[in-house]
Short mmCIF file of C-alpha atoms in Angstrom, two decimals:
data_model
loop_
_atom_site.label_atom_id
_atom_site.label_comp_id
_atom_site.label_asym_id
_atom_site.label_seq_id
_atom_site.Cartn_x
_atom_site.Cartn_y
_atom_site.Cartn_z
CA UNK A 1 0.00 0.00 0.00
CA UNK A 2 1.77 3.37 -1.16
CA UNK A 3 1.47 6.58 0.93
CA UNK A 4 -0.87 8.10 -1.44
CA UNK A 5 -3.60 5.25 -1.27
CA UNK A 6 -4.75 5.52 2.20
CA UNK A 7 -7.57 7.78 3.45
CA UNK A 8 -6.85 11.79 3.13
CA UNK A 9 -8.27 11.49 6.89
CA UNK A 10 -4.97 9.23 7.71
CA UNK A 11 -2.67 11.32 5.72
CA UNK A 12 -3.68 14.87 7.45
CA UNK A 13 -2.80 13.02 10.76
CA UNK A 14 0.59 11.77 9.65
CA UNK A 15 1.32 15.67 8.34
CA UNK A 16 0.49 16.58 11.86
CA UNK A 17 2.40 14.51 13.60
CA UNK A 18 5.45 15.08 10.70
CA UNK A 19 4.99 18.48 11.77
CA UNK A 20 5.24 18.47 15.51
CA UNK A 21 8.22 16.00 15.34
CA UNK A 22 10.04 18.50 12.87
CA UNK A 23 9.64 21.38 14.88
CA UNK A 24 10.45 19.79 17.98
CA UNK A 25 13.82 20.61 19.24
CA UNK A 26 15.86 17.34 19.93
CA UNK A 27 18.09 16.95 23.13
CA UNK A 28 20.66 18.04 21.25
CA UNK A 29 19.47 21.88 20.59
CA UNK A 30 20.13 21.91 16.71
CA UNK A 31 17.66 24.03 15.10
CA UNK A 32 15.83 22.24 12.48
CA UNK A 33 16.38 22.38 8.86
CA UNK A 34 13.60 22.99 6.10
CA UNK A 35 12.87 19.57 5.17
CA UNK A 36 9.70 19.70 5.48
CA UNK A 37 9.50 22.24 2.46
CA UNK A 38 10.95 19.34 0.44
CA UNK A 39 8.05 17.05 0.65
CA UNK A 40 6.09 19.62 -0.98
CA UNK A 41 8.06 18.48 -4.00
CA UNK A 42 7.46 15.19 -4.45
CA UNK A 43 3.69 15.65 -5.80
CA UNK A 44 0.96 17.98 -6.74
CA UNK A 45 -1.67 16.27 -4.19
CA UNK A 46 0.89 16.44 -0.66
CA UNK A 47 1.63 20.11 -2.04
CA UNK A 48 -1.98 20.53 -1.87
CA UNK A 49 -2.87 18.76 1.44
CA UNK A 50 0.27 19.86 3.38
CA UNK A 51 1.09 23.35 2.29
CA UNK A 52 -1.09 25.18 4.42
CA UNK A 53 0.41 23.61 7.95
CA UNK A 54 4.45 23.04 6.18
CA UNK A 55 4.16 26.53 5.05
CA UNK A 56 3.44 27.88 8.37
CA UNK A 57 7.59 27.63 9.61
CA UNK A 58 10.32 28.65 8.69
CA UNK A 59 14.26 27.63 9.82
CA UNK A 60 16.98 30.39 9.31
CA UNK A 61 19.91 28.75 10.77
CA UNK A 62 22.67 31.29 9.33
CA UNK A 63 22.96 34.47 7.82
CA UNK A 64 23.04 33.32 4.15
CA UNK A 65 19.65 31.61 4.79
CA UNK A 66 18.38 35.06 6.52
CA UNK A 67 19.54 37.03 3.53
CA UNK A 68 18.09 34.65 1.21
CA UNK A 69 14.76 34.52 2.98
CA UNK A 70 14.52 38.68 2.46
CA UNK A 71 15.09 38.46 -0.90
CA UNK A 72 13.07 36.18 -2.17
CA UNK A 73 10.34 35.70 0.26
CA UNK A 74 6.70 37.66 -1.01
CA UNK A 75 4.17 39.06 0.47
CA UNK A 76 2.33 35.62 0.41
CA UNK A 77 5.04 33.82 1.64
CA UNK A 78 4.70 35.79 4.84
CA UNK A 79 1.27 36.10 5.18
CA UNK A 80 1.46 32.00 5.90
CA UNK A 81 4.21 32.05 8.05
CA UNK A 82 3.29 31.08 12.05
CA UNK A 83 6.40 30.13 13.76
CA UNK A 84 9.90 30.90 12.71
CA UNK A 85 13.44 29.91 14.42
CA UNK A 86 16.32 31.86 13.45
CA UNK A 87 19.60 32.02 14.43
CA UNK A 88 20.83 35.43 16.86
CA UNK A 89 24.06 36.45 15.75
CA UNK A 90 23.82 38.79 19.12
CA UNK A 91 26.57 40.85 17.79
CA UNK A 92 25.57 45.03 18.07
CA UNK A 93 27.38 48.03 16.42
CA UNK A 94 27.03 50.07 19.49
CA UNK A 95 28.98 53.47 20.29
CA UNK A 96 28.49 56.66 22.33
CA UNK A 97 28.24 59.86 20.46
CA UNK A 98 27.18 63.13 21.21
CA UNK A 99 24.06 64.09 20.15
CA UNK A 100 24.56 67.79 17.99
CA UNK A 101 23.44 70.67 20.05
CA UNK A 102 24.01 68.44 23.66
CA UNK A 103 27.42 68.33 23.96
CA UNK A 104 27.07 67.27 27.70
CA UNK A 105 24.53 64.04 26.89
CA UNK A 106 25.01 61.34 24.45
CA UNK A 107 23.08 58.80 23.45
CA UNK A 108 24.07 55.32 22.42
CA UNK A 109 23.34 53.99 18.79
CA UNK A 110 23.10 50.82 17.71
CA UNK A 111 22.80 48.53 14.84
CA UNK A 112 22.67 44.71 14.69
CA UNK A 113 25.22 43.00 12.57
CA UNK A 114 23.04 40.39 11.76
CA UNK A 115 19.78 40.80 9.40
CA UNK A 116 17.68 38.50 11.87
CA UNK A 117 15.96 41.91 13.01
CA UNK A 118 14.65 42.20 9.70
CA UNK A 119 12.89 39.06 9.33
CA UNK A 120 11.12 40.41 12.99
CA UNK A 121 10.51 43.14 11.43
CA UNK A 122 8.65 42.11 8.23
CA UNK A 123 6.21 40.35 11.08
CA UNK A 124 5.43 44.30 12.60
CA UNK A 125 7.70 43.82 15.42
CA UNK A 126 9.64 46.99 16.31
CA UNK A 127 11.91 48.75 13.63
CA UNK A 128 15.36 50.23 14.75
CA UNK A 129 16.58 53.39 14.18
CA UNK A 130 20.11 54.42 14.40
CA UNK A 131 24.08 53.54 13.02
CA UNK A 132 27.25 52.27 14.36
CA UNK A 133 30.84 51.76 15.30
CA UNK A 134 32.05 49.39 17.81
CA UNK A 135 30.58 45.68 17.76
CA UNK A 136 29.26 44.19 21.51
CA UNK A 137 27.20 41.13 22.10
CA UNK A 138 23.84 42.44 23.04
CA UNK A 139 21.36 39.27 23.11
CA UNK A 140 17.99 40.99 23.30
CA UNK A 141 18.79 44.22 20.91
CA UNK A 142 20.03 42.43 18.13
CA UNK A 143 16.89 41.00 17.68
CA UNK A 144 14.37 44.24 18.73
CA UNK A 145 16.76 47.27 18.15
CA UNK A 146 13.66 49.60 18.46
CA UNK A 147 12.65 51.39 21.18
CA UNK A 148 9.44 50.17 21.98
CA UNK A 149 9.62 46.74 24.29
CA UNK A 150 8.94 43.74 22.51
CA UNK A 151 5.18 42.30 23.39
CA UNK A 152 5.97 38.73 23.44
CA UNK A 153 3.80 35.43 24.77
CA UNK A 154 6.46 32.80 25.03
CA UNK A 155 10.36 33.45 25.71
CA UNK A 156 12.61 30.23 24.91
CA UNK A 157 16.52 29.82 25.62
CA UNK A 158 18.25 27.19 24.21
CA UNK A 159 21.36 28.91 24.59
CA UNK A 160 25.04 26.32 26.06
CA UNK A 161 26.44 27.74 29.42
CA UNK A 162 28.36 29.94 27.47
CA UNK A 163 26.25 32.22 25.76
CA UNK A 164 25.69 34.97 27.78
CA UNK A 165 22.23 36.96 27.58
CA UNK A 166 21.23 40.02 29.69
CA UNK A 167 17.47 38.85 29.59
CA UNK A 168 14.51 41.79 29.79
CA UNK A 169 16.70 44.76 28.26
CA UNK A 170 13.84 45.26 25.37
CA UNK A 171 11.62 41.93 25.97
CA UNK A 172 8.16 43.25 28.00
CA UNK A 173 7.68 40.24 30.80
CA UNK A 174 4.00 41.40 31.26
CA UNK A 175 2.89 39.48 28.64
CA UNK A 176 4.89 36.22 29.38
CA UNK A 177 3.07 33.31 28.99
CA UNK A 178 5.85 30.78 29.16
CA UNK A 179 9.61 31.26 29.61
CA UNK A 180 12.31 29.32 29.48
CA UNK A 181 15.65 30.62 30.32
CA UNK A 182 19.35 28.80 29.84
CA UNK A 183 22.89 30.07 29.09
CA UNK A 184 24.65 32.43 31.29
CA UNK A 185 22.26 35.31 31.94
CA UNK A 186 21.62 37.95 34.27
CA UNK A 187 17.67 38.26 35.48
CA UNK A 188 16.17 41.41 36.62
CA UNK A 189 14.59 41.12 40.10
CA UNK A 190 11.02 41.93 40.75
CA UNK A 191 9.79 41.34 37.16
CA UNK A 192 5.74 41.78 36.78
CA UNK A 193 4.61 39.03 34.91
CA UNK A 194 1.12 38.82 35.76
CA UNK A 195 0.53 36.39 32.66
CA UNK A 196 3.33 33.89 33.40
CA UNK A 197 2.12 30.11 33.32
CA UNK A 198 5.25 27.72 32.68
CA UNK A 199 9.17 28.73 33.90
CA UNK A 200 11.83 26.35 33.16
CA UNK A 201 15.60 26.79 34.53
CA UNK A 202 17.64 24.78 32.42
CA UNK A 203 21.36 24.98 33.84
CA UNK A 204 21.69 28.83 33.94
CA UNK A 205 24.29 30.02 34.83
CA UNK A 206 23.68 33.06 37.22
CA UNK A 207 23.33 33.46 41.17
CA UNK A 208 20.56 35.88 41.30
CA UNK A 209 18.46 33.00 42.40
CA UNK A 210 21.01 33.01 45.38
CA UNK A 211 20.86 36.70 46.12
CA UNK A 212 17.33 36.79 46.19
CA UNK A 213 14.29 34.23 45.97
CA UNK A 214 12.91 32.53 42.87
CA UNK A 215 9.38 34.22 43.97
CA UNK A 216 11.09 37.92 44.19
CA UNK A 217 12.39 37.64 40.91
CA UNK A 218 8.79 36.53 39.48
CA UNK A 219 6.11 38.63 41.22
CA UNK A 220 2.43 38.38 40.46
CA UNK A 221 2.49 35.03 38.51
CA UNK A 222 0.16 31.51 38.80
CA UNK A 223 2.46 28.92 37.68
CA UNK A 224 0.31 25.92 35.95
CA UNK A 225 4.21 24.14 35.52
CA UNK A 226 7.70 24.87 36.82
CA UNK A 227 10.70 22.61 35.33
CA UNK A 228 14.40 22.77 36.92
CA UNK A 229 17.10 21.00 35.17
CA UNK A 230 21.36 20.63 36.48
CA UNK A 231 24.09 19.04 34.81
CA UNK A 232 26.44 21.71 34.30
CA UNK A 233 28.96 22.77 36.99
CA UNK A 234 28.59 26.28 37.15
CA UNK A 235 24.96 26.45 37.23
CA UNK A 236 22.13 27.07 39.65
CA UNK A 237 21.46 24.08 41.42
CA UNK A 238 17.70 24.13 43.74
CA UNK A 239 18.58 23.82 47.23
CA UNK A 240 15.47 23.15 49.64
CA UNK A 241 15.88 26.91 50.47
CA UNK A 242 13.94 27.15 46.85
CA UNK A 243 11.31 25.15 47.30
CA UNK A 244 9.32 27.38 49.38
CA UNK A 245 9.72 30.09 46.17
CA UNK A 246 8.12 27.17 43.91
CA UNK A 247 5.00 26.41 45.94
CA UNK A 248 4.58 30.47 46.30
CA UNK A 249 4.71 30.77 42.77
CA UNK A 250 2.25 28.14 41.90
CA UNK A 251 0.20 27.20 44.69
CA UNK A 252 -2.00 24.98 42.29
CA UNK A 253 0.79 23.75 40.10
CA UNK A 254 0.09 20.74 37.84
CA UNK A 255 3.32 20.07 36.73
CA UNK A 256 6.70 20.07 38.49
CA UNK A 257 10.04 18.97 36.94
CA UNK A 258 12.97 18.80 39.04
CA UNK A 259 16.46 16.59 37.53
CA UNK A 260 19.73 16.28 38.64
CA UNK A 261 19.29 17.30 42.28
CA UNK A 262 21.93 16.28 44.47
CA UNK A 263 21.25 19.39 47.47
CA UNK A 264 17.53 18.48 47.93
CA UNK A 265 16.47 16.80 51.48
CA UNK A 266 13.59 14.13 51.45
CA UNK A 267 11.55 16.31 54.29
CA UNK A 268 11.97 19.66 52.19
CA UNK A 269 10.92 17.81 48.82
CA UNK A 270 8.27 16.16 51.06
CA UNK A 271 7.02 19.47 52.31
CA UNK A 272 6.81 20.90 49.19
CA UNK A 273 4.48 18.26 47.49
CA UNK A 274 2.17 18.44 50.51
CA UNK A 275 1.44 22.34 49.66
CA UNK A 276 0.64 20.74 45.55
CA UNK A 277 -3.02 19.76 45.99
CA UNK A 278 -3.57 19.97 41.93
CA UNK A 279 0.03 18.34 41.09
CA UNK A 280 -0.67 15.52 38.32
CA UNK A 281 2.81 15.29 36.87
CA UNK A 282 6.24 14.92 38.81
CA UNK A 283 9.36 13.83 37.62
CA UNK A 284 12.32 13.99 40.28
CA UNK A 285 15.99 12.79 39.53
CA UNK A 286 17.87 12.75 42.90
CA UNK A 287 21.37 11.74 43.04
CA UNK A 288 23.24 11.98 46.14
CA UNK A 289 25.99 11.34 48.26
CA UNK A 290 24.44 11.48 51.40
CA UNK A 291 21.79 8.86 52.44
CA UNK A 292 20.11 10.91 55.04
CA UNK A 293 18.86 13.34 52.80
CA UNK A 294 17.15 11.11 50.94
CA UNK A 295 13.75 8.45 52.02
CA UNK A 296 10.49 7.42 50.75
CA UNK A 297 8.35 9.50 53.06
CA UNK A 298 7.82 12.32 50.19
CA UNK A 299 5.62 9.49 47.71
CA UNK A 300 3.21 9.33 50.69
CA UNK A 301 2.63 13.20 50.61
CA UNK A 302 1.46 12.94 47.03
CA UNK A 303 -2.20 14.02 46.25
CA UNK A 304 -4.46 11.83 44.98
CA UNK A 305 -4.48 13.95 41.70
CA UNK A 306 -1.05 12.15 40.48
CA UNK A 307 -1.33 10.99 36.73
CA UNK A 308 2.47 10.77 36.10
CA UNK A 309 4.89 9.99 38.54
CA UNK A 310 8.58 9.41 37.12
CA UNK A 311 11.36 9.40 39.71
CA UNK A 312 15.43 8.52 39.53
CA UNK A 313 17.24 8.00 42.86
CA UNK A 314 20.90 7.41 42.67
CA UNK A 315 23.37 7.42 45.52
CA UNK A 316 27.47 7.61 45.02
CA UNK A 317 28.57 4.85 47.26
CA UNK A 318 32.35 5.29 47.00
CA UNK A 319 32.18 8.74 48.53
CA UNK A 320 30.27 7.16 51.98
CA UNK A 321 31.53 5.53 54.66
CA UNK A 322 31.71 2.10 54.52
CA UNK A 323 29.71 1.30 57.55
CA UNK A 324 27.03 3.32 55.89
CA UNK A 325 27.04 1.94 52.53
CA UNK A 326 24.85 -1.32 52.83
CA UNK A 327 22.61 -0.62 55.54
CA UNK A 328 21.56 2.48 55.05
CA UNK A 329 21.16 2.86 51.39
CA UNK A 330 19.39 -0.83 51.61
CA UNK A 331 17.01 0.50 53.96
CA UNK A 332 15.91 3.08 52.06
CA UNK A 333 15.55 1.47 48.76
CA UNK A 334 13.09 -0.75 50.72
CA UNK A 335 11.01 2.34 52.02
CA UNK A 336 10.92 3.40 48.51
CA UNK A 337 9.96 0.44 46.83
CA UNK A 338 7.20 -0.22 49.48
CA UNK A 339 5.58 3.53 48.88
CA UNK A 340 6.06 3.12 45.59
CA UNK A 341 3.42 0.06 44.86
CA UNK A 342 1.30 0.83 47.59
CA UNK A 343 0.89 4.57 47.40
CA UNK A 344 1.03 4.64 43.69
CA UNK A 345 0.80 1.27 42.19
CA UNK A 346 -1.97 -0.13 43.62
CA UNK A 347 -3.84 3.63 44.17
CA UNK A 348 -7.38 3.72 42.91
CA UNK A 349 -7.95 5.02 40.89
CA UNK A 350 -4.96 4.08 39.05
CA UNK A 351 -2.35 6.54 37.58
CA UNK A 352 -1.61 6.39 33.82
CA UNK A 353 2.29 6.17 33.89
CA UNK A 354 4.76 5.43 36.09
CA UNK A 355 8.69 5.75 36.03
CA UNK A 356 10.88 4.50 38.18
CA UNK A 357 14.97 3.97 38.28
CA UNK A 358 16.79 2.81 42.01
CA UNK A 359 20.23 1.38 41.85
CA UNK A 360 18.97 -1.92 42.67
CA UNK A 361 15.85 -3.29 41.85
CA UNK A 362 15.72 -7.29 41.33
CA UNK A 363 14.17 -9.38 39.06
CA UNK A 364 11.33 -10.70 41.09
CA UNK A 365 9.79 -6.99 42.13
CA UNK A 366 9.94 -5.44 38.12
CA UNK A 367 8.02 -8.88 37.28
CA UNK A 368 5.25 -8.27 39.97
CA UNK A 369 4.98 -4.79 39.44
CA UNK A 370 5.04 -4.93 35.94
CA UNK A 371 2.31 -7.86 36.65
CA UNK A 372 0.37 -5.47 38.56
CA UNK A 373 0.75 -2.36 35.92
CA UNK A 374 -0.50 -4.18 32.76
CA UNK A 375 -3.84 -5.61 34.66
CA UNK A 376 -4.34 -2.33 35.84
CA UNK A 377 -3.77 -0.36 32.96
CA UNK A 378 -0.72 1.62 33.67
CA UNK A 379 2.21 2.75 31.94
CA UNK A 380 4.97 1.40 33.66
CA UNK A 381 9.29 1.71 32.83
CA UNK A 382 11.45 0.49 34.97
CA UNK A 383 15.00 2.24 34.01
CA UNK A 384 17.06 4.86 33.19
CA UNK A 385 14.60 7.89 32.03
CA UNK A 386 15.77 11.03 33.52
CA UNK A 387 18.03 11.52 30.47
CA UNK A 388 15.36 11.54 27.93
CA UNK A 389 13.09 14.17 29.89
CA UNK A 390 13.08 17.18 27.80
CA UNK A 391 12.47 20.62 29.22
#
């Protein structure tokens, strides 16, 4: 059976699905390509049936590709466009010259290197004004060199530790939906963001969570989700000082993320949960090399509202003593295990997925419990997962 012989109902679907894949951003961070342009080549009746959603984005990944796309793009072209990721050069012809007839102020100008501002431009975003000499990294202004603040819904980083970002220069945070912040930035405290939903901290690189709280940085928000992420050495890492700032800025959060925690107690993870009536999905990768800040009491403060419940505890034996070693971490895998099937595998109602990783699990519990998920329904992996979360 060819592609092109099954119902149009079936093929909209797959183009849907294409879609969402293609625009996904992988683990990895690489921007898409176009490829999904391509398949608009292969035959009159996919050009017809897919145009409307393929046409929709658009990947600039370098300058050529940003040149190429003001050239040639019409009016048409644009008119279809939804989403768009391009590349930020960053880089800002910048200089301070004397305005004529104020010889006591000046006034910085400014002009992006790259053409990226352009492409913002053509969808009625800000305009910039002004020229020119030296050439500084500015992050925000090289994509809104205008004056007026840029009105956006959703703010994404997917920046490495390196790139640095001064974050809020020209972006409005009233507007904020969602925002995800990475790279090594500096955050304005006290930021009004009356619309903000979703925050994500993916290894940034800053300590202005340190000098002040997470919930003074954020003011006025109603987090629906909250997602922390550590794997990099110089980044912020939550310690259970933080928590508090979470359950203040989402008292009826229904999502919370937290991976790679090694400075996170059991009672301060534990009291944080309990102040979650609404949570549905957790994930929690804990790795440690302390046992005592780690136990199984935190599964039993978990509301009955739980739909996914993924959680990764790993302990680095060779830096405890050795009288602590077996005992200890034994014991607590066993408190673990035991809350885990019966506070959450054997709940009614039942969950829909559980995920679960301990350093050592035998043979005989994954058979019963994967026994027990599949006649109750439930999604259940037993394993390494924490590394495919994406935030």
């Amino acid at each position: 059976m060819s592609f092109l012989s099954i119902p149009r109902e079936l093929r909209l679907v797959i183009y849907d699905q294409y879609f969402a894949e293609h625009r996904h951003v992988p683990p990895s961070r690489i921007q898409p390509y176009n490829d999904h342009i391509r398949l608009l080549r292969v035959c009159r009746l996919i050009a017809r049936e897919a145009a409307p959603l393929f046409r929709s984005y658009i990947s600039l990944r370098n300058e050529h590709q940003i040149t190429a796309f003001l050239c040639n793009a019409s009016s048409r072209d644009l008119d279809q466009i939804v989403y768009a990721d391009v590349a930020n050069d960053s880089r800002v012809y910048e200089t301070d010259v004397p305005h004529s007839g104020r010889s006591i102020q000046a006034f910085a100008t400014r002009r992006p290197v790259s053409n990226l501002h352009l492409v913002l431009h053509r969808h009625h975003l800000p305009a910039m004004i002004s020229l020119l000499r030296s050439v500084r990294l500015r992050f925000e202004p090289a994509m809104f060199p205008g004056t007026a603040p840029a009105l956006l819904s959703l703010y994404e980083l997917y920046v490495d530790p390196e790139t640095r970002s001064d974050l809020f220069q020209v972006v409005s945070p009233h507007e904020l939906q969602s925002l995800r912040i990475s790279g090594h930035c500096q955050v304005p405290g006290g930021l009004d963001v009356p619309a903000l939903r979703h925050l994500t901290l993916h290894n940034p690189v800053t300590n202005d969570f340190d000098i002040r709280d997470i919930h003074k940085t954020f003011v006025g928000c109603q987090l629906e989700s909250f997602a922390h992420a550590f794997s990099e050495r110089l980044a912020f890492e939550l310690r259970d000082k933080h928590l508090p700032s979470i359950v203040t800025l989402g008292p009826h959060l229904r999502k919370l993320v937290l991976l790679g925690c090694s400075r996170l107690s059991s009672d301060a993870i534990t009291s944080c949960i309990a102040q979650l009536p609404c949570l549905e999905y957790l994930a929690l990768s804990i790795y440690t090399a302390f046992t005592g800040q780690l136990g199984g009491n935190f599964i039993e403060a978990l509301p009955n509202t739980i739909q996914t419940m993924k959680l990764a505890m790993t302990v680095n034996r060779k830096f405890l003593p050795s009288y602590m070693q077996v005992p200890s971490y034994t014991r607590i895998e066993q408190q673990v295990r035991d809350t885990f099937e019966s506070r959450l595998l054997r709940r009614s109602p039942a969950p829909n997925a559980l995920f679960i990783f301990l350093d050592t699990l035998d043979e005989d519990i994954s058979r019963r419990w994967t026994t027990v998920a599949a006649d109750r329904g439930i999604r259940l992996r037993i394993g390494r997962w924490d590394d495919e979360e994406e935030i």
